[in-house]
Amino acid sequence: MRLCRGLCSAAALVRYEKEERMPDKFLADALLQRLGLNPCRFEFIASNRDFFFSDLRSRLERLVNQKKAEEARKLLSLYKTKITERDILHRQYILLLEAILDGENGKYKEGIETLKEALSCTKCDIKYLDDREALLTDIELRIFYTMAKYLNYLERMDESHKLYENLKIYIDTLKWDNEKRKEYYPHILYRLSEHELRNLNYGKAGKYLDEAEKILVENYKIDNLYEILCMKNTKKDFMWALRIILESKDGKITENGKRIWENIINQQSSEIQEF
């Protein structure tokens, strides 16, 4: 079955559905994510072990976002000592973060191999996303997204574009998960627009860029905002984007940056009304 692929047996899934057994939090989350449901909307009584790993992941994410690679690797080493061979979802997460840390050091080839290993934890591979009926957990989606970025950095453009295109198709079907759309979609659109520009498809490239900019503006996101506005060659927008990016901290927009953003949007709205 697609739903339980690499996560549990079909027999175990039936027992979970009949409430004869309870999965741990991470398995329950993974199954819900593949169903297109947001686990945050459900109540779950986590064990002490689940709580420990959840806290560990939160600490790791902070360290990775803050570019504290050495501290993150030490914490990953601790993580490894706390899991068993049966903890495939934890192993997959550890491999993902190791690949991300490799990427921070420019080790994209090594990172891709680690990401492939991470996919294999749940019996998945790079070709799986070609299947239009594919079901992914959030971690699997993040692995594919990271792999597409690394392939692009290595200038393996055809492979990268295929992954980005498949990711767009997959996310387009996930209307429920607005957070994932905001997180991944603008960068995916930006990379797809690059591909269209290389093929001189200016109309399609412009459409992708406009859509990406709209999502970024609506959600105060700065990822690729600089590059998108450079590509659109809009000098005025480019200058205010620089101001907002300078106000960012750890890759996130600050309250002062939000105020600048809102003032500019209000100013643009006034200019449109006057016109």
Coordinates of C-alpha atoms in Angstrom, one line a residue:
M1 CA 0.0 0.0 0.0
R2 CA 1.2 3.5 -0.8
L3 CA 0.1 4.9 2.6
C4 CA 2.2 2.6 4.7
R5 CA 5.2 2.1 2.3
G6 CA 8.3 1.9 4.3
L7 CA 6.5 3.0 7.5
C8 CA 4.7 -0.1 8.7
S9 CA 3.1 -3.3 7.5
A10 CA -0.5 -3.3 6.1
A11 CA -1.5 -5.5 9.0
A12 CA -0.2 -3.0 11.5
L13 CA -2.0 -0.2 9.7
V14 CA -5.3 -2.1 10.1
R15 CA -4.7 -2.5 13.8
Y16 CA -4.0 1.2 14.1
E17 CA -7.2 2.0 12.2
K18 CA -9.2 -0.3 14.5
E19 CA -7.5 1.3 17.6
E20 CA -6.2 -2.1 18.6
R21 CA -2.7 -0.6 18.8
M22 CA -1.2 2.9 18.9
P23 CA 1.7 4.1 16.8
D24 CA 4.3 6.4 18.3
K25 CA 3.9 10.1 17.5
F26 CA 6.4 10.2 14.6
L27 CA 4.7 7.3 12.8
A28 CA 1.3 8.7 13.4
D29 CA 2.4 12.1 12.0
A30 CA 4.0 10.4 8.9
L31 CA 0.8 8.5 8.2
L32 CA -1.4 11.6 8.5
Q33 CA 1.0 13.6 6.3
R34 CA 0.7 11.0 3.5
L35 CA -3.1 11.3 3.8
G36 CA -2.8 15.0 3.3
L37 CA -3.8 15.8 6.9
N38 CA -2.0 18.2 9.2
P39 CA -0.9 16.4 12.4
C40 CA -1.1 19.7 14.3
R41 CA -4.8 19.6 14.1
F42 CA -5.0 16.3 16.0
E43 CA -4.5 15.6 19.7
F44 CA -1.9 13.0 20.6
I45 CA -0.7 11.9 23.9
A46 CA 3.1 11.6 23.4
S47 CA 5.3 9.3 25.5
N48 CA 8.4 10.6 27.3
R49 CA 10.5 9.1 24.5
D50 CA 8.4 11.0 21.8
F51 CA 8.8 14.2 23.8
F52 CA 12.5 13.7 24.1
F53 CA 13.0 13.3 20.3
S54 CA 10.6 16.2 19.6
D55 CA 12.7 18.5 21.8
L56 CA 15.9 17.2 20.2
R57 CA 14.6 18.0 16.7
S58 CA 13.5 21.5 17.8
R59 CA 17.0 22.2 19.1
L60 CA 18.6 20.8 16.0
E61 CA 16.5 22.9 13.7
R62 CA 17.5 26.1 15.6
L63 CA 21.2 25.2 15.4
V64 CA 20.9 24.5 11.6
N65 CA 19.0 27.8 11.0
Q66 CA 21.7 29.6 13.0
K67 CA 24.5 28.0 10.9
K68 CA 26.0 26.4 14.1
A69 CA 27.2 23.3 12.2
E70 CA 29.6 22.0 14.9
E71 CA 27.0 22.1 17.6
A72 CA 24.4 20.6 15.4
R73 CA 26.7 17.6 14.5
K74 CA 27.4 17.0 18.2
L75 CA 23.7 16.9 18.9
L76 CA 23.2 14.6 15.9
S77 CA 25.8 12.2 17.4
L78 CA 23.8 12.2 20.6
Y79 CA 20.6 11.5 18.6
K80 CA 22.2 8.5 17.0
T81 CA 23.0 6.9 20.3
K82 CA 19.3 7.1 21.4
I83 CA 17.8 5.2 18.4
T84 CA 17.6 1.6 17.4
E85 CA 17.6 -0.1 14.0
R86 CA 13.8 -0.1 14.0
D87 CA 13.7 3.7 14.3
I88 CA 13.6 4.3 10.6
L89 CA 11.9 7.7 10.7
H90 CA 14.5 9.0 13.2
R91 CA 17.3 7.6 11.1
Q92 CA 15.8 9.3 8.0
Y93 CA 15.7 12.6 9.8
I94 CA 19.3 12.4 11.0
L95 CA 20.5 11.6 7.4
L96 CA 18.5 14.6 6.1
L97 CA 20.2 17.0 8.6
E98 CA 23.6 15.5 7.8
A99 CA 23.0 16.2 4.1
I100 CA 21.9 19.8 4.9
L101 CA 25.1 20.3 6.9
D102 CA 27.1 18.9 4.1
G103 CA 25.5 21.4 1.8
E104 CA 26.4 24.3 4.1
N105 CA 30.0 23.3 3.4
G106 CA 29.5 23.0 -0.3
K107 CA 29.6 19.2 -0.3
Y108 CA 26.6 18.8 -2.6
K109 CA 27.7 15.5 -4.1
E110 CA 28.1 13.9 -0.7
G111 CA 24.8 15.5 0.3
I112 CA 22.9 14.0 -2.6
E113 CA 24.2 10.5 -1.7
T114 CA 23.2 11.0 1.9
L115 CA 19.7 12.2 0.8
K116 CA 19.3 9.0 -1.4
E117 CA 20.2 6.9 1.6
A118 CA 17.6 8.9 3.6
L119 CA 14.9 8.1 1.0
S120 CA 15.8 4.4 1.1
C121 CA 14.8 4.4 4.8
T122 CA 11.1 4.5 3.8
K123 CA 11.6 2.4 0.6
C124 CA 11.6 5.5 -1.6
D125 CA 14.0 6.7 -4.4
I126 CA 14.4 9.7 -6.7
K127 CA 12.1 8.2 -9.4
Y128 CA 9.2 7.8 -6.9
L129 CA 8.1 11.4 -7.4
D130 CA 7.4 10.6 -11.1
D131 CA 4.4 8.7 -9.9
R132 CA 1.4 11.1 -9.9
E133 CA -0.2 9.0 -7.1
A134 CA 2.8 9.3 -4.8
L135 CA 2.3 9.9 -1.1
L136 CA 5.0 11.7 0.9
T137 CA 5.7 12.6 4.5
D138 CA 6.9 16.1 5.2
I139 CA 10.5 14.7 5.7
E140 CA 10.4 12.9 2.3
L141 CA 9.1 16.1 0.7
R142 CA 12.0 18.1 2.3
I143 CA 14.5 15.5 1.1
F144 CA 13.3 15.9 -2.5
Y145 CA 13.4 19.7 -2.2
T146 CA 16.9 19.7 -0.8
M147 CA 18.1 17.3 -3.5
A148 CA 16.6 19.5 -6.3
K149 CA 18.6 22.4 -4.8
Y150 CA 21.9 20.5 -4.7
L151 CA 21.4 19.2 -8.3
N152 CA 21.0 22.8 -9.3
Y153 CA 24.1 23.9 -7.5
L154 CA 26.0 21.2 -9.3
E155 CA 24.6 22.4 -12.6
R156 CA 22.8 19.1 -13.3
M157 CA 20.0 21.2 -14.7
D158 CA 17.8 18.5 -16.4
E159 CA 17.7 16.4 -13.2
S160 CA 17.1 19.5 -11.0
H161 CA 14.3 20.8 -13.3
K162 CA 12.5 17.5 -13.4
L163 CA 12.5 17.3 -9.6
Y164 CA 11.3 20.9 -9.2
E165 CA 8.6 20.3 -11.8
N166 CA 7.4 17.1 -10.0
L167 CA 7.5 19.0 -6.6
K168 CA 5.3 21.7 -8.0
I169 CA 2.8 19.2 -9.3
Y170 CA 2.8 17.4 -6.0
I171 CA 2.4 20.5 -3.9
D172 CA -0.4 21.8 -6.2
T173 CA -2.4 18.8 -5.0
L174 CA -1.8 19.5 -1.3
K175 CA -4.2 22.4 -0.9
W176 CA -4.5 21.6 2.8
D177 CA -0.9 22.3 3.7
N178 CA -0.5 26.1 3.3
E179 CA 2.6 26.2 5.4
K180 CA 4.5 23.9 3.2
R181 CA 3.3 25.8 0.1
K182 CA 4.6 29.1 1.6
E183 CA 7.9 27.5 2.6
Y184 CA 8.8 25.7 -0.7
Y185 CA 6.7 27.1 -3.5
P186 CA 8.4 30.4 -4.2
H187 CA 11.9 28.8 -4.5
I188 CA 10.4 26.1 -6.8
L189 CA 8.8 28.7 -9.0
Y190 CA 12.0 30.7 -9.1
R191 CA 14.0 27.7 -10.3
L192 CA 11.3 26.8 -12.9
S193 CA 11.3 30.4 -14.2
E194 CA 15.1 30.1 -14.7
H195 CA 14.6 27.0 -16.8
E196 CA 11.9 28.8 -18.9
L197 CA 14.2 31.8 -19.4
R198 CA 17.0 29.5 -20.6
N199 CA 14.5 28.2 -23.2
L200 CA 13.4 31.8 -24.1
N201 CA 9.8 31.1 -22.8
Y202 CA 9.5 34.6 -21.3
G203 CA 5.8 34.6 -20.8
K204 CA 5.8 31.4 -18.7
A205 CA 8.9 32.6 -16.8
G206 CA 7.2 35.9 -16.0
K207 CA 4.1 34.1 -14.7
Y208 CA 6.2 32.0 -12.4
L209 CA 8.0 35.0 -11.1
D210 CA 4.8 37.0 -10.5
E211 CA 3.3 34.1 -8.6
A212 CA 6.4 33.6 -6.5
E213 CA 6.6 37.4 -5.6
K214 CA 2.9 37.4 -4.6
I215 CA 3.4 34.6 -2.1
L216 CA 6.5 36.2 -0.7
V217 CA 4.8 39.6 -0.2
E218 CA 1.7 38.1 1.3
N219 CA 3.6 36.0 3.8
Y220 CA 6.6 38.3 4.6
K221 CA 9.0 35.8 3.2
I222 CA 12.5 36.8 1.9
D223 CA 13.8 33.6 0.4
N224 CA 14.8 34.3 -3.2
L225 CA 13.0 37.7 -3.1
Y226 CA 16.3 39.4 -4.1
E227 CA 16.9 37.0 -7.0
I228 CA 13.3 37.2 -8.2
L229 CA 13.3 41.0 -8.4
C230 CA 16.7 40.9 -10.1
M231 CA 15.3 38.6 -12.7
K232 CA 12.2 40.8 -13.1
N233 CA 14.6 43.8 -13.4
T234 CA 12.4 46.2 -11.5
K235 CA 14.7 48.7 -9.9
K236 CA 12.3 50.3 -7.5
D237 CA 11.1 47.0 -6.1
F238 CA 14.7 45.8 -6.0
M239 CA 15.8 48.6 -3.7
W240 CA 13.1 48.1 -1.1
A241 CA 13.8 44.3 -1.2
L242 CA 17.4 45.1 -0.3
R243 CA 16.2 47.2 2.7
I244 CA 14.0 44.4 3.9
I245 CA 16.6 41.7 3.5
L246 CA 19.1 43.9 5.4
E247 CA 16.5 43.9 8.2
S248 CA 16.4 40.1 8.3
K249 CA 17.9 37.9 11.1
D250 CA 18.7 34.2 10.8
G251 CA 16.8 34.1 7.4
K252 CA 13.6 35.6 8.9
I253 CA 12.1 39.0 8.5
T254 CA 12.1 41.2 11.7
E255 CA 9.3 43.3 13.0
N256 CA 11.1 46.4 11.6
G257 CA 11.3 44.7 8.2
K258 CA 7.6 44.0 8.3
R259 CA 6.9 47.7 9.0
I260 CA 9.0 48.7 6.0
W261 CA 7.2 46.2 3.9
E262 CA 3.8 47.4 5.0
N263 CA 4.6 51.0 4.4
I264 CA 5.8 50.2 0.9
I265 CA 2.8 48.1 0.0
N266 CA 0.5 50.9 1.4
Q267 CA 2.4 53.5 -0.7
Q268 CA 2.1 51.4 -3.8
S269 CA -1.7 51.0 -3.2
S270 CA -2.0 54.8 -2.8
E271 CA -0.2 55.3 -6.1
I272 CA -2.4 52.9 -7.9
Q273 CA -5.6 54.6 -6.6
E274 CA -4.3 58.0 -7.6
F275 CA -3.5 56.7 -11.1

